[in-house]
Structure formats: C-alpha cells, structure tokens
PDB file of C-alpha atoms in Angstrom:
ATOM      1  CA  MET A   1       0.479  -0.224  -0.023  1.00 79.00           C
ATOM      2  CA  ASP A   2       1.732   3.615  -1.062  1.00 86.00           C
ATOM      3  CA  GLU A   3       1.247   6.344   0.995  1.00 88.00           C
ATOM      4  CA  SER A   4      -1.401   8.328  -0.256  1.00 86.00           C
ATOM      5  CA  MET A   5      -3.739   5.159   0.052  1.00 90.00           C
ATOM      6  CA  ARG A   6      -2.732   4.543   3.517  1.00 91.00           C
ATOM      7  CA  ASN A   7      -3.424   8.310   4.255  1.00 90.00           C
ATOM      8  CA  ARG A   8      -6.858   8.199   2.820  1.00 90.00           C
ATOM      9  CA  ALA A   9      -7.349   5.119   4.914  1.00 91.00           C
ATOM     10  CA  THR A  10      -6.811   6.536   7.750  1.00 92.00           C
ATOM     11  CA  VAL A  11      -9.361   9.361   6.975  1.00 91.00           C
ATOM     12  CA  ILE A  12     -12.268   6.892   7.197  1.00 91.00           C
ATOM     13  CA  ARG A  13     -11.096   5.042   9.809  1.00 92.00           C
ATOM     14  CA  GLU A  14     -10.404   8.281  11.954  1.00 91.00           C
ATOM     15  CA  PHE A  15     -13.905   9.169  10.633  1.00 89.00           C
ATOM     16  CA  ASN A  16     -15.666   5.614  11.919  1.00 86.00           C
ATOM     17  CA  ARG A  17     -14.523   5.957  15.431  1.00 87.00           C
ATOM     18  CA  PHE A  18     -15.597   9.819  15.355  1.00 88.00           C
ATOM     19  CA  TYR A  19     -19.222   8.073  14.242  1.00 84.00           C
ATOM     20  CA  THR A  20     -19.199   5.203  16.476  1.00 80.00           C
ATOM     21  CA  HIS A  21     -17.997   7.332  19.451  1.00 79.00           C
ATOM     22  CA  PHE A  22     -20.840  10.314  18.308  1.00 78.00           C
ATOM     23  CA  ILE A  23     -23.774   7.886  18.279  1.00 74.00           C
ATOM     24  CA  GLY A  24     -22.582   5.702  21.332  1.00 70.00           C
ATOM     25  CA  LEU A  25     -22.183   2.335  18.905  1.00 59.00           C
ATOM     26  CA  ILE A  26     -19.164   2.208  21.285  1.00 53.00           C
ATOM     27  CA  ASN A  27     -21.415   1.757  23.949  1.00 60.00           C
ATOM     28  CA  LYS A  28     -22.372  -2.124  25.394  1.00 60.00           C
ATOM     29  CA  ASN A  29     -25.840  -1.779  24.940  1.00 62.00           C
ATOM     30  CA  ILE A  30     -27.162   0.066  22.109  1.00 70.00           C
ATOM     31  CA  LEU A  31     -30.113   2.366  22.678  1.00 74.00           C
ATOM     32  CA  ALA A  32     -30.334   1.801  26.185  1.00 78.00           C
ATOM     33  CA  SER A  33     -31.816  -1.074  25.499  1.00 84.00           C
ATOM     34  CA  PRO A  34     -30.653  -4.502  27.155  1.00 88.00           C
ATOM     35  CA  TYR A  35     -28.917  -5.450  23.373  1.00 87.00           C
ATOM     36  CA  SER A  36     -26.253  -5.500  21.629  1.00 86.00           C
ATOM     37  CA  LEU A  37     -25.705  -3.949  18.311  1.00 84.00           C
ATOM     38  CA  ALA A  38     -25.201  -7.099  16.681  1.00 87.00           C
ATOM     39  CA  GLU A  39     -28.539  -8.391  18.390  1.00 89.00           C
ATOM     40  CA  ALA A  40     -30.082  -5.411  17.243  1.00 89.00           C
ATOM     41  CA  ARG A  41     -28.733  -6.266  13.459  1.00 89.00           C
ATOM     42  CA  VAL A  42     -29.806  -9.827  13.800  1.00 91.00           C
ATOM     43  CA  LEU A  43     -33.468  -8.819  15.003  1.00 92.00           C
ATOM     44  CA  LEU A  44     -33.340  -5.981  12.133  1.00 89.00           C
ATOM     45  CA  GLU A  45     -32.289  -8.408   9.227  1.00 89.00           C
ATOM     46  CA  VAL A  46     -34.527 -11.077  10.416  1.00 92.00           C
ATOM     47  CA  ASP A  47     -37.503  -8.824  10.555  1.00 90.00           C
ATOM     48  CA  LYS A  48     -36.579  -7.593   6.875  1.00 88.00           C
ATOM     49  CA  ALA A  49     -36.385 -10.960   5.652  1.00 86.00           C
ATOM     50  CA  GLY A  50     -39.667 -12.608   7.512  1.00 88.00           C
ATOM     51  CA  GLN A  51     -38.000 -15.862   7.678  1.00 88.00           C
ATOM     52  CA  CYS A  52     -34.895 -16.729   6.802  1.00 89.00           C
ATOM     53  CA  THR A  53     -31.743 -19.673   7.922  1.00 90.00           C
ATOM     54  CA  ALA A  54     -28.776 -19.556  10.265  1.00 89.00           C
ATOM     55  CA  SER A  55     -26.552 -19.374   7.043  1.00 89.00           C
ATOM     56  CA  GLU A  56     -28.017 -16.817   4.902  1.00 90.00           C
ATOM     57  CA  LEU A  57     -27.674 -14.432   8.192  1.00 90.00           C
ATOM     58  CA  THR A  58     -24.110 -15.414   8.391  1.00 89.00           C
ATOM     59  CA  SER A  59     -23.706 -14.248   4.836  1.00 87.00           C
ATOM     60  CA  LEU A  60     -25.488 -10.740   5.192  1.00 85.00           C
ATOM     61  CA  LEU A  61     -24.095 -10.253   8.207  1.00 88.00           C
ATOM     62  CA  GLN A  62     -20.550 -10.907   7.528  1.00 87.00           C
ATOM     63  CA  ILE A  63     -20.384 -12.620  11.437  1.00 87.00           C
ATOM     64  CA  ASP A  64     -18.522 -15.609  13.037  1.00 91.00           C
ATOM     65  CA  PRO A  65     -20.740 -18.250  12.726  1.00 90.00           C
ATOM     66  CA  GLY A  66     -20.148 -19.212  16.257  1.00 92.00           C
ATOM     67  CA  TYR A  67     -20.819 -16.036  17.561  1.00 92.00           C
ATOM     68  CA  LEU A  68     -24.417 -15.763  15.358  1.00 91.00           C
ATOM     69  CA  SER A  69     -25.456 -19.044  16.874  1.00 91.00           C
ATOM     70  CA  ARG A  70     -24.657 -17.624  20.462  1.00 93.00           C
ATOM     71  CA  ILE A  71     -26.688 -14.249  20.128  1.00 93.00           C
ATOM     72  CA  LEU A  72     -29.238 -16.567  18.377  1.00 92.00           C
ATOM     73  CA  LYS A  73     -29.804 -18.570  21.499  1.00 93.00           C
ATOM     74  CA  ARG A  74     -30.184 -15.441  23.513  1.00 93.00           C
ATOM     75  CA  LEU A  75     -33.014 -14.326  21.462  1.00 93.00           C
ATOM     76  CA  ILE A  76     -34.772 -17.666  21.473  1.00 93.00           C
ATOM     77  CA  ALA A  77     -34.246 -17.838  25.104  1.00 94.00           C
ATOM     78  CA  GLU A  78     -35.976 -14.606  25.427  1.00 93.00           C
ATOM     79  CA  LYS A  79     -38.727 -15.609  23.212  1.00 94.00           C
ATOM     80  CA  LEU A  80     -38.124 -12.947  20.835  1.00 93.00           C
ATOM     81  CA  VAL A  81     -36.519 -15.765  17.862  1.00 94.00           C
ATOM     82  CA  ILE A  82     -38.126 -18.564  16.964  1.00 93.00           C
ATOM     83  CA  LYS A  83     -36.961 -21.320  14.579  1.00 90.00           C
ATOM     84  CA  SER A  84     -39.401 -23.953  12.733  1.00 89.00           C
ATOM     85  CA  ARG A  85     -39.079 -26.181   9.712  1.00 87.00           C
ATOM     86  CA  SER A  86     -39.063 -24.481   6.530  1.00 80.00           C
ATOM     87  CA  PRO A  87     -42.345 -24.728   4.387  1.00 78.00           C
ATOM     88  CA  ALA A  88     -40.759 -25.120   1.789  1.00 73.00           C
ATOM     89  CA  ASP A  89     -37.712 -28.464   2.662  1.00 75.00           C
ATOM     90  CA  GLY A  90     -38.711 -29.646   6.137  1.00 74.00           C
ATOM     91  CA  ARG A  91     -35.374 -30.308   6.397  1.00 81.00           C
ATOM     92  CA  VAL A  92     -34.321 -26.693   6.691  1.00 84.00           C
ATOM     93  CA  GLN A  93     -34.946 -24.443  10.251  1.00 88.00           C
ATOM     94  CA  VAL A  94     -35.698 -20.503   9.728  1.00 89.00           C
ATOM     95  CA  LEU A  95     -35.843 -18.271  11.949  1.00 91.00           C
ATOM     96  CA  SER A  96     -39.121 -15.590  12.845  1.00 92.00           C
ATOM     97  CA  LEU A  97     -39.519 -13.067  15.234  1.00 93.00           C
ATOM     98  CA  THR A  98     -42.316 -13.545  17.648  1.00 94.00           C
ATOM     99  CA  GLY A  99     -44.759 -10.929  18.238  1.00 94.00           C
ATOM    100  CA  LEU A 100     -42.449  -9.719  21.394  1.00 94.00           C
ATOM    101  CA  GLY A 101     -39.590 -10.168  19.006  1.00 91.00           C
ATOM    102  CA  GLN A 102     -41.809  -7.866  16.524  1.00 93.00           C
ATOM    103  CA  ALA A 103     -42.650  -5.585  19.380  1.00 93.00           C
ATOM    104  CA  THR A 104     -39.202  -5.226  20.776  1.00 92.00           C
ATOM    105  CA  PHE A 105     -37.908  -4.497  17.256  1.00 90.00           C
ATOM    106  CA  SER A 106     -39.989  -2.020  16.641  1.00 91.00           C
ATOM    107  CA  ASN A 107     -39.212   0.104  19.923  1.00 91.00           C
ATOM    108  CA  LEU A 108     -35.606  -0.399  19.223  1.00 89.00           C
ATOM    109  CA  ALA A 109     -36.316   1.265  15.339  1.00 89.00           C
ATOM    110  CA  GLU A 110     -38.633   4.039  17.077  1.00 90.00           C
ATOM    111  CA  ALA A 111     -35.761   4.681  19.366  1.00 88.00           C
ATOM    112  CA  SER A 112     -33.276   5.124  16.761  1.00 87.00           C
ATOM    113  CA  THR A 113     -35.175   7.114  14.791  1.00 89.00           C
ATOM    114  CA  GLN A 114     -35.807   9.504  17.502  1.00 90.00           C
ATOM    115  CA  GLN A 115     -32.155   9.563  18.122  1.00 87.00           C
ATOM    116  CA  ILE A 116     -31.494  10.657  14.322  1.00 89.00           C
ATOM    117  CA  GLY A 117     -34.114  12.918  14.506  1.00 90.00           C
ATOM    118  CA  ARG A 118     -32.798  14.692  17.999  1.00 90.00           C
ATOM    119  CA  ILE A 119     -28.926  14.722  15.812  1.00 88.00           C
ATOM    120  CA  LEU A 120     -31.022  16.301  12.612  1.00 91.00           C
ATOM    121  CA  ALA A 121     -32.995  18.494  14.478  1.00 92.00           C
ATOM    122  CA  GLU A 122     -29.727  20.462  15.880  1.00 92.00           C
ATOM    123  CA  LEU A 123     -28.545  21.398  12.111  1.00 92.00           C
ATOM    124  CA  PRO A 124     -30.380  23.985  10.084  1.00 93.00           C
ATOM    125  CA  LEU A 125     -32.753  22.556   6.975  1.00 92.00           C
ATOM    126  CA  TYR A 126     -29.901  23.218   4.288  1.00 91.00           C
ATOM    127  CA  GLN A 127     -27.147  21.275   6.476  1.00 93.00           C
ATOM    128  CA  GLN A 128     -29.670  18.124   7.195  1.00 92.00           C
ATOM    129  CA  GLN A 129     -29.836  18.226   3.489  1.00 91.00           C
ATOM    130  CA  GLU A 130     -26.565  18.123   2.826  1.00 91.00           C
ATOM    131  CA  LEU A 131     -25.681  15.498   5.593  1.00 91.00           C
ATOM    132  CA  ILE A 132     -28.591  13.284   3.550  1.00 89.00           C
ATOM    133  CA  ASP A 133     -26.894  13.839   0.107  1.00 84.00           C
ATOM    134  CA  LEU A 134     -23.380  13.713   1.101  1.00 87.00           C
ATOM    135  CA  LEU A 135     -24.442   9.621   2.899  1.00 87.00           C
ATOM    136  CA  GLY A 136     -26.211   8.828   0.063  1.00 81.00           C
ATOM    137  CA  GLY A 137     -22.926   9.225  -1.938  1.00 79.00           C
ATOM    138  CA  VAL A 138     -21.004   7.277   0.064  1.00 84.00           C
ATOM    139  CA  ARG A 139     -23.542   4.348  -0.177  1.00 79.00           C
ATOM    140  CA  LYS A 140     -23.548   4.360  -4.349  1.00 74.00           C
ATOM    141  CA  ILE A 141     -20.108   4.903  -4.470  1.00 76.00           C
ATOM    142  CA  LEU A 142     -19.403   1.987  -2.143  1.00 79.00           C
ATOM    143  CA  ALA A 143     -22.231  -0.138  -3.399  1.00 71.00           C
ATOM    144  CA  PRO A 144     -21.407  -3.591  -5.361  1.00 66.00           C
ATOM    145  CA  ALA A 145     -20.476  -2.800  -8.899  1.00 58.00           C
ATOM    146  CA  GLY A 146     -24.236  -4.657 -10.303  1.00 54.00           C
ATOM    147  CA  GLU A 147     -25.612  -1.490  -8.131  1.00 57.00           C
ATOM    148  CA  GLN A 148     -23.849   1.130 -10.240  1.00 63.00           C
ATOM    149  CA  ALA A 149     -26.701   2.968 -12.335  1.00 72.00           C
ATOM    150  CA  ILE A 150     -25.116   4.422 -15.660  1.00 80.00           C
ATOM    151  CA  THR A 151     -27.492   5.687 -17.772  1.00 89.00           C
ATOM    152  CA  ILE A 152     -26.514   8.241 -20.822  1.00 93.00           C
ATOM    153  CA  ARG A 153     -29.228  11.028 -21.230  1.00 93.00           C
ATOM    154  CA  THR A 154     -29.802  14.041 -23.504  1.00 93.00           C
ATOM    155  CA  GLY A 155     -29.177  17.636 -22.490  1.00 91.00           C
ATOM    156  CA  GLN A 156     -31.205  19.716 -20.020  1.00 91.00           C
ATOM    157  CA  PRO A 157     -31.407  23.095 -18.694  1.00 91.00           C
ATOM    158  CA  GLY A 158     -28.388  23.749 -16.485  1.00 92.00           C
ATOM    159  CA  ASP A 159     -26.274  21.235 -18.241  1.00 94.00           C
ATOM    160  CA  LEU A 160     -24.467  23.939 -20.360  1.00 94.00           C
ATOM    161  CA  GLY A 161     -23.381  25.928 -17.691  1.00 94.00           C
ATOM    162  CA  TYR A 162     -21.800  23.101 -16.019  1.00 95.00           C
ATOM    163  CA  ILE A 163     -19.901  21.865 -18.910  1.00 95.00           C
ATOM    164  CA  ALA A 164     -18.652  24.908 -19.211  1.00 94.00           C
ATOM    165  CA  TYR A 165     -17.426  24.956 -15.410  1.00 95.00           C
ATOM    166  CA  ARG A 166     -16.335  21.799 -15.091  1.00 95.00           C
ATOM    167  CA  HIS A 167     -14.438  21.953 -18.646  1.00 94.00           C
ATOM    168  CA  CYS A 168     -12.380  25.144 -17.335  1.00 92.00           C
ATOM    169  CA  VAL A 169     -11.913  23.385 -14.070  1.00 93.00           C
ATOM    170  CA  LEU A 170     -10.024  20.014 -14.997  1.00 93.00           C
ATOM    171  CA  TYR A 171      -8.619  21.550 -18.216  1.00 92.00           C
ATOM    172  CA  HIS A 172      -6.350  23.798 -15.753  1.00 91.00           C
ATOM    173  CA  GLN A 173      -5.618  21.414 -13.261  1.00 92.00           C
ATOM    174  CA  GLU A 174      -4.665  18.110 -15.569  1.00 91.00           C
ATOM    175  CA  TYR A 175      -2.974  20.501 -18.257  1.00 90.00           C
ATOM    176  CA  SER A 176      -2.839  24.561 -17.107  1.00 90.00           C
ATOM    177  CA  LEU A 177      -4.310  25.386 -19.455  1.00 90.00           C
ATOM    178  CA  GLU A 178      -4.599  29.460 -19.407  1.00 87.00           C
ATOM    179  CA  PRO A 179      -8.242  29.452 -17.348  1.00 87.00           C
ATOM    180  CA  ALA A 180      -9.137  33.061 -18.853  1.00 87.00           C
ATOM    181  CA  VAL A 181      -8.444  32.669 -22.458  1.00 91.00           C
ATOM    182  CA  PHE A 182      -9.735  28.310 -22.662  1.00 91.00           C
ATOM    183  CA  GLU A 183     -12.983  30.236 -20.267  1.00 91.00           C
ATOM    184  CA  ARG A 184     -13.444  32.335 -22.844  1.00 92.00           C
ATOM    185  CA  TYR A 185     -13.153  29.310 -25.792  1.00 92.00           C
ATOM    186  CA  VAL A 186     -15.441  27.117 -24.319  1.00 93.00           C
ATOM    187  CA  LEU A 187     -18.164  29.711 -23.558  1.00 93.00           C
ATOM    188  CA  ALA A 188     -18.223  31.114 -26.787  1.00 93.00           C
ATOM    189  CA  GLY A 189     -18.920  27.733 -28.413  1.00 92.00           C
ATOM    190  CA  LEU A 190     -21.439  26.854 -25.884  1.00 93.00           C
ATOM    191  CA  LEU A 191     -23.463  30.059 -26.204  1.00 91.00           C
ATOM    192  CA  LYS A 192     -23.500  30.031 -30.399  1.00 89.00           C
ATOM    193  CA  TYR A 193     -24.970  26.410 -29.471  1.00 89.00           C
ATOM    194  CA  ALA A 194     -27.792  27.733 -27.585  1.00 89.00           C
ATOM    195  CA  GLU A 195     -28.692  30.199 -29.785  1.00 85.00           C
ATOM    196  CA  GLU A 196     -28.278  27.405 -32.971  1.00 76.00           C
ATOM    197  CA  ARG A 197     -30.154  24.855 -30.515  1.00 69.00           C
ATOM    198  CA  GLN A 198     -31.496  22.833 -33.803  1.00 64.00           C
ATOM    199  CA  ALA A 199     -28.243  22.121 -35.010  1.00 81.00           C
ATOM    200  CA  GLY A 200     -26.500  19.600 -32.303  1.00 89.00           C
ATOM    201  CA  ALA A 201     -27.186  17.868 -29.385  1.00 93.00           C
ATOM    202  CA  ILE A 202     -26.136  17.399 -25.890  1.00 94.00           C
ATOM    203  CA  TRP A 203     -25.002  13.833 -24.087  1.00 96.00           C
ATOM    204  CA  VAL A 204     -24.887  13.406 -20.639  1.00 96.00           C
ATOM    205  CA  ALA A 205     -23.344   9.931 -18.640  1.00 94.00           C
ATOM    206  CA  GLN A 206     -24.402  10.069 -15.115  1.00 92.00           C
ATOM    207  CA  VAL A 207     -23.544   7.570 -12.666  1.00 84.00           C
ATOM    208  CA  ASN A 208     -26.400   6.721  -9.748  1.00 76.00           C
ATOM    209  CA  ASP A 209     -27.749  10.483 -11.223  1.00 77.00           C
ATOM    210  CA  LYS A 210     -24.003  11.981 -10.888  1.00 84.00           C
ATOM    211  CA  ILE A 211     -23.162  13.765 -13.647  1.00 92.00           C
ATOM    212  CA  ALA A 212     -19.879  11.826 -14.813  1.00 93.00           C
ATOM    213  CA  GLY A 213     -19.269  13.054 -18.292  1.00 95.00           C
ATOM    214  CA  PHE A 214     -20.732  14.666 -21.484  1.00 96.00           C
ATOM    215  CA  ILE A 215     -20.317  15.419 -25.501  1.00 97.00           C
ATOM    216  CA  GLY A 216     -22.080  17.518 -28.050  1.00 95.00           C
ATOM    217  CA  MET A 217     -22.234  17.718 -31.579  1.00 94.00           C
ATOM    218  CA  VAL A 218     -22.876  20.808 -33.440  1.00 93.00           C
ATOM    219  CA  GLY A 219     -23.139  21.174 -37.178  1.00 90.00           C
ATOM    220  CA  LEU A 220     -21.131  23.141 -39.179  1.00 88.00           C
ATOM    221  CA  ALA A 221     -22.578  23.057 -42.234  1.00 79.00           C
ATOM    222  CA  GLU A 222     -24.816  21.195 -44.340  1.00 76.00           C
ATOM    223  CA  GLU A 223     -22.729  18.339 -44.379  1.00 90.00           C
ATOM    224  CA  THR A 224     -20.465  18.221 -41.504  1.00 94.00           C
ATOM    225  CA  ALA A 225     -20.378  18.064 -37.869  1.00 94.00           C
ATOM    226  CA  GLN A 226     -18.303  18.990 -35.232  1.00 95.00           C
ATOM    227  CA  LEU A 227     -17.647  16.655 -31.820  1.00 96.00           C
ATOM    228  CA  ARG A 228     -17.105  19.088 -28.799  1.00 95.00           C
ATOM    229  CA  TRP A 229     -16.724  19.232 -24.751  1.00 96.00           C
ATOM    230  CA  PHE A 230     -16.130  15.441 -24.750  1.00 96.00           C
ATOM    231  CA  LEU A 231     -15.012  14.715 -20.881  1.00 95.00           C
ATOM    232  CA  ILE A 232     -14.853  12.143 -18.032  1.00 94.00           C
ATOM    233  CA  GLU A 233     -15.190  12.902 -14.845  1.00 93.00           C
ATOM    234  CA  PRO A 234     -11.160  11.508 -13.477  1.00 90.00           C
ATOM    235  CA  GLN A 235     -13.310   9.291 -10.684  1.00 85.00           C
ATOM    236  CA  PHE A 236     -15.661   7.705 -13.519  1.00 87.00           C
ATOM    237  CA  ARG A 237     -12.819   7.114 -16.432  1.00 86.00           C
ATOM    238  CA  GLY A 238     -12.204   3.453 -17.050  1.00 83.00           C
ATOM    239  CA  LEU A 239     -15.886   2.555 -17.111  1.00 82.00           C
ATOM    240  CA  GLY A 240     -16.532   2.844 -20.570  1.00 85.00           C
ATOM    241  CA  MET A 241     -18.471   5.873 -20.668  1.00 90.00           C
ATOM    242  CA  GLY A 242     -16.685   7.288 -22.894  1.00 92.00           C
ATOM    243  CA  ARG A 243     -17.404   5.196 -25.720  1.00 92.00           C
ATOM    244  CA  ARG A 244     -20.690   5.302 -25.106  1.00 93.00           C
ATOM    245  CA  LEU A 245     -20.506   8.852 -25.162  1.00 95.00           C
ATOM    246  CA  LEU A 246     -19.317   8.857 -28.275  1.00 95.00           C
ATOM    247  CA  GLN A 247     -21.579   6.240 -30.235  1.00 94.00           C
ATOM    248  CA  ALA A 248     -24.021   8.243 -29.192  1.00 94.00           C
ATOM    249  CA  ALA A 249     -22.816  11.012 -30.508  1.00 95.00           C
ATOM    250  CA  MET A 250     -21.639   9.066 -33.850  1.00 95.00           C
ATOM    251  CA  ASP A 251     -25.243   7.743 -33.903  1.00 93.00           C
ATOM    252  CA  TYR A 252     -26.863  11.125 -34.286  1.00 93.00           C
ATOM    253  CA  ALA A 253     -24.264  12.072 -36.872  1.00 93.00           C
ATOM    254  CA  ARG A 254     -25.557   8.751 -38.922  1.00 92.00           C
ATOM    255  CA  GLU A 255     -29.381   9.411 -38.130  1.00 92.00           C
ATOM    256  CA  ASN A 256     -29.459  13.569 -39.097  1.00 90.00           C
ATOM    257  CA  LYS A 257     -27.560  12.268 -42.440  1.00 90.00           C
ATOM    258  CA  TYR A 258     -24.208  13.701 -41.980  1.00 93.00           C
ATOM    259  CA  LYS A 259     -21.175  13.066 -44.263  1.00 94.00           C
ATOM    260  CA  LYS A 260     -18.187  13.924 -42.535  1.00 95.00           C
ATOM    261  CA  VAL A 261     -17.357  14.698 -38.662  1.00 96.00           C
ATOM    262  CA  LEU A 262     -14.429  16.657 -37.272  1.00 96.00           C
ATOM    263  CA  LEU A 263     -12.988  16.953 -33.767  1.00 95.00           C
ATOM    264  CA  TRP A 264      -9.954  18.899 -32.562  1.00 94.00           C
ATOM    265  CA  THR A 265      -8.239  17.952 -29.481  1.00 94.00           C
ATOM    266  CA  PHE A 266      -4.540  18.331 -28.343  1.00 91.00           C
ATOM    267  CA  GLN A 267      -1.433  16.447 -27.425  1.00 88.00           C
ATOM    268  CA  GLY A 268      -1.027  14.835 -24.761  1.00 85.00           C
ATOM    269  CA  LEU A 269      -4.996  13.507 -24.460  1.00 88.00           C
ATOM    270  CA  ASP A 270      -3.561   9.674 -25.730  1.00 88.00           C
ATOM    271  CA  THR A 271      -6.421   8.016 -24.201  1.00 89.00           C
ATOM    272  CA  ALA A 272      -8.925   9.986 -26.210  1.00 91.00           C
ATOM    273  CA  CYS A 273      -7.345  10.016 -29.195  1.00 92.00           C
ATOM    274  CA  HIS A 274      -7.237   6.283 -28.954  1.00 91.00           C
ATOM    275  CA  LEU A 275     -10.731   5.763 -28.251  1.00 93.00           C
ATOM    276  CA  TYR A 276     -11.027   8.216 -31.491  1.00 94.00           C
ATOM    277  CA  LYS A 277      -9.137   6.185 -33.327  1.00 93.00           C
ATOM    278  CA  SER A 278     -11.281   2.834 -32.736  1.00 93.00           C
ATOM    279  CA  PHE A 279     -14.388   4.748 -34.168  1.00 94.00           C
ATOM    280  CA  GLY A 280     -12.459   5.547 -37.449  1.00 94.00           C
ATOM    281  CA  PHE A 281     -11.183   9.275 -36.879  1.00 95.00           C
ATOM    282  CA  THR A 282      -7.812  10.392 -38.468  1.00 94.00           C
ATOM    283  CA  PRO A 283      -5.780  12.803 -37.566  1.00 93.00           C
ATOM    284  CA  THR A 284      -5.586  15.392 -40.811  1.00 93.00           C
ATOM    285  CA  GLN A 285      -3.817  18.602 -39.503  1.00 90.00           C
ATOM    286  CA  GLN A 286      -1.611  19.933 -36.687  1.00 88.00           C
ATOM    287  CA  ALA A 287      -1.127  23.699 -35.499  1.00 88.00           C
ATOM    288  CA  GLY A 288      -0.097  25.304 -32.381  1.00 87.00           C
ATOM    289  CA  ASN A 289      -2.167  27.117 -29.736  1.00 87.00           C
ATOM    290  CA  ASP A 290       0.308  29.183 -27.471  1.00 84.00           C
ATOM    291  CA  THR A 291      -2.823  31.210 -26.245  1.00 86.00           C
ATOM    292  CA  TRP A 292      -3.989  28.291 -23.815  1.00 89.00           C
ATOM    293  CA  LYS A 293      -0.157  27.051 -23.144  1.00 88.00           C
ATOM    294  CA  LYS A 294       2.622  27.820 -24.842  1.00 89.00           C
ATOM    295  CA  GLY A 295       4.108  24.768 -26.710  1.00 89.00           C
ATOM    296  CA  LEU A 296       0.436  23.013 -26.823  1.00 86.00           C
ATOM    297  CA  GLN A 297      -0.395  21.292 -30.133  1.00 91.00           C
ATOM    298  CA  GLU A 298      -3.719  21.044 -31.534  1.00 92.00           C
ATOM    299  CA  GLU A 299      -4.691  18.623 -33.459  1.00 93.00           C
ATOM    300  CA  ARG A 300      -7.781  17.695 -36.013  1.00 94.00           C
ATOM    301  CA  TRP A 301      -8.981  14.643 -36.924  1.00 96.00           C
ATOM    302  CA  GLU A 302     -11.785  13.188 -39.059  1.00 95.00           C
ATOM    303  CA  ILE A 303     -14.094  10.877 -40.229  1.00 95.00           C
ATOM    304  CA  THR A 304     -16.146  10.017 -43.424  1.00 94.00           C
ATOM    305  CA  LEU A 305     -19.361   8.552 -42.861  1.00 91.00           C
TER     306      LEU A 305
END
C-alpha cells in the first residue's frame, strides 16, 4: 500500500471512530436497551426477511457463525426469535420473530429514529439535506458494481453552464491551460450552440444520478458536424462511459445524414485519441496554440461517414 492510499485509509478510520463515538455504538448496549448492536442487527435482518436461515444471516452480516449461534441462543431463550421447519423444505430450519420479538424490534427502531431525529434537529435545514445527500453519495460509491446505475441522457436545462464550469476547472487542473483564455473559448462555443440549438445535441453520462461526463455534436454545414465538449470526470474513467458517449454522438451524426465529423484535440490526450482512432477518426491537421499554453499542439481529426 503506497503512502497516499494509507493516508486515505486513515481518514476513513478516523471518521469511523468519530461516528461510533458520536452515536454511542461503542457502548456495550445500544439505545439504552439490554441488547448489543450485533443483537439488534440480527433482529433487524430477521424482521426484514420475514423468515431466513442462520447461514443466510451469517452471509448477510459477515459474522462468525459461532458468534451468531450465541446471539440466536439468547434471542430464542428470551422468546424474541423462534425456529421452525421451512414449509418449502422440512429439512431446513428457518428463523422468524415472535410477537414479542416484533414489538422489541419496533421499540429499538423507534428509539433509533428518535436519536437521529434529535441529531438532525440541531442542524439547520440546509445542513440536514446536505448530510443526507452526502450519505447517499457514500452508499452509491460503495455499492457493488452491479448496483452502479450508468445512464446516458440528452441535455437538459442547466447542463451548458455545468459543462463550461467543469471544462475550465478540469483542463486547468490537469493540463495547466490558461484559464481566462480557455474559458472564453468554451463559453463562446456553448453560447453559439444555445442560440442555434436545432443544429446539434448534448449527451450526459450519469452514475447513480451524478454527472460523470458529457459530449456534444454541433452542425457546421449541411453535411459536416463537429464533436465538442467531450469530458469524463477522473473518478469515472475506465468504466466505458467515453465509448458510450461517443457512440451516442456518432449515431446522431449518421441519423442526421452528416457525411463528415471533425474534432479538435491536443497532444497529450492519448486515451481520447486512442478512442477516436477506434471509431475510425484519423488526424488531418496540426497547429500550435500558445494562447492556451505555451508549446501546446492542437490536432484536427476527421471521419467520413
């Protein structure tokens, strides 16, 4: 593990310590009840499932089978959980909550809701919403890959301003382009597109509703279109979104009977150029552009459809 990864891991560990102390999870019992956090989690999962097996709980909670067995022994002894034969397979025993178990879990759930409610009540409304949004973001980031919802949509109100903002910030951070000059260039192109909206389109890639990248296509002449504003946010690169966005733009060009598509890029954008080449684009022109950055070499690529 390199030093930067170790530092990031330390930040997460420090937050874990802060949060467990903040809501009292370090206490032996949870929410002033006679039950531990692990016991409360078992009640929660059995309640959600309705019926489940001990092995299913072991897998779901990632808990040691021996430890789970001791928890279940106590919950059964206190008549919160009951074992019975599965109606689908008499050889299998399933777990479910008793009436007392349901009431106990309901009390724990309400106590937890009240505890979180008291925490939120100390915050102004905008911070409450910010906290909820941030926690939702954490859950989406840590969700298994299959749960990451990747979508491509067409442009909607507000996208043009965001495209300009992210282009100017990211190209300055990653390639040290002169911000004032490059920003004017990006804004001028987007303004012209906004005024001639019928001659082009915008596509936006989203991951769990978060904007991850975008691309545009604008008509230059009756039979020629230009690919513009192609960007993938750093944290979402390598997921195939660039190819999907470029495919959407090229499909649009063919559907609208364009015979040629061109784009301008610059040396150093090797991943993007490799993608362009895979779609059939070839470089046709090179020109220096010292106004964006001293020594920068722009390249024009084209494809005939």
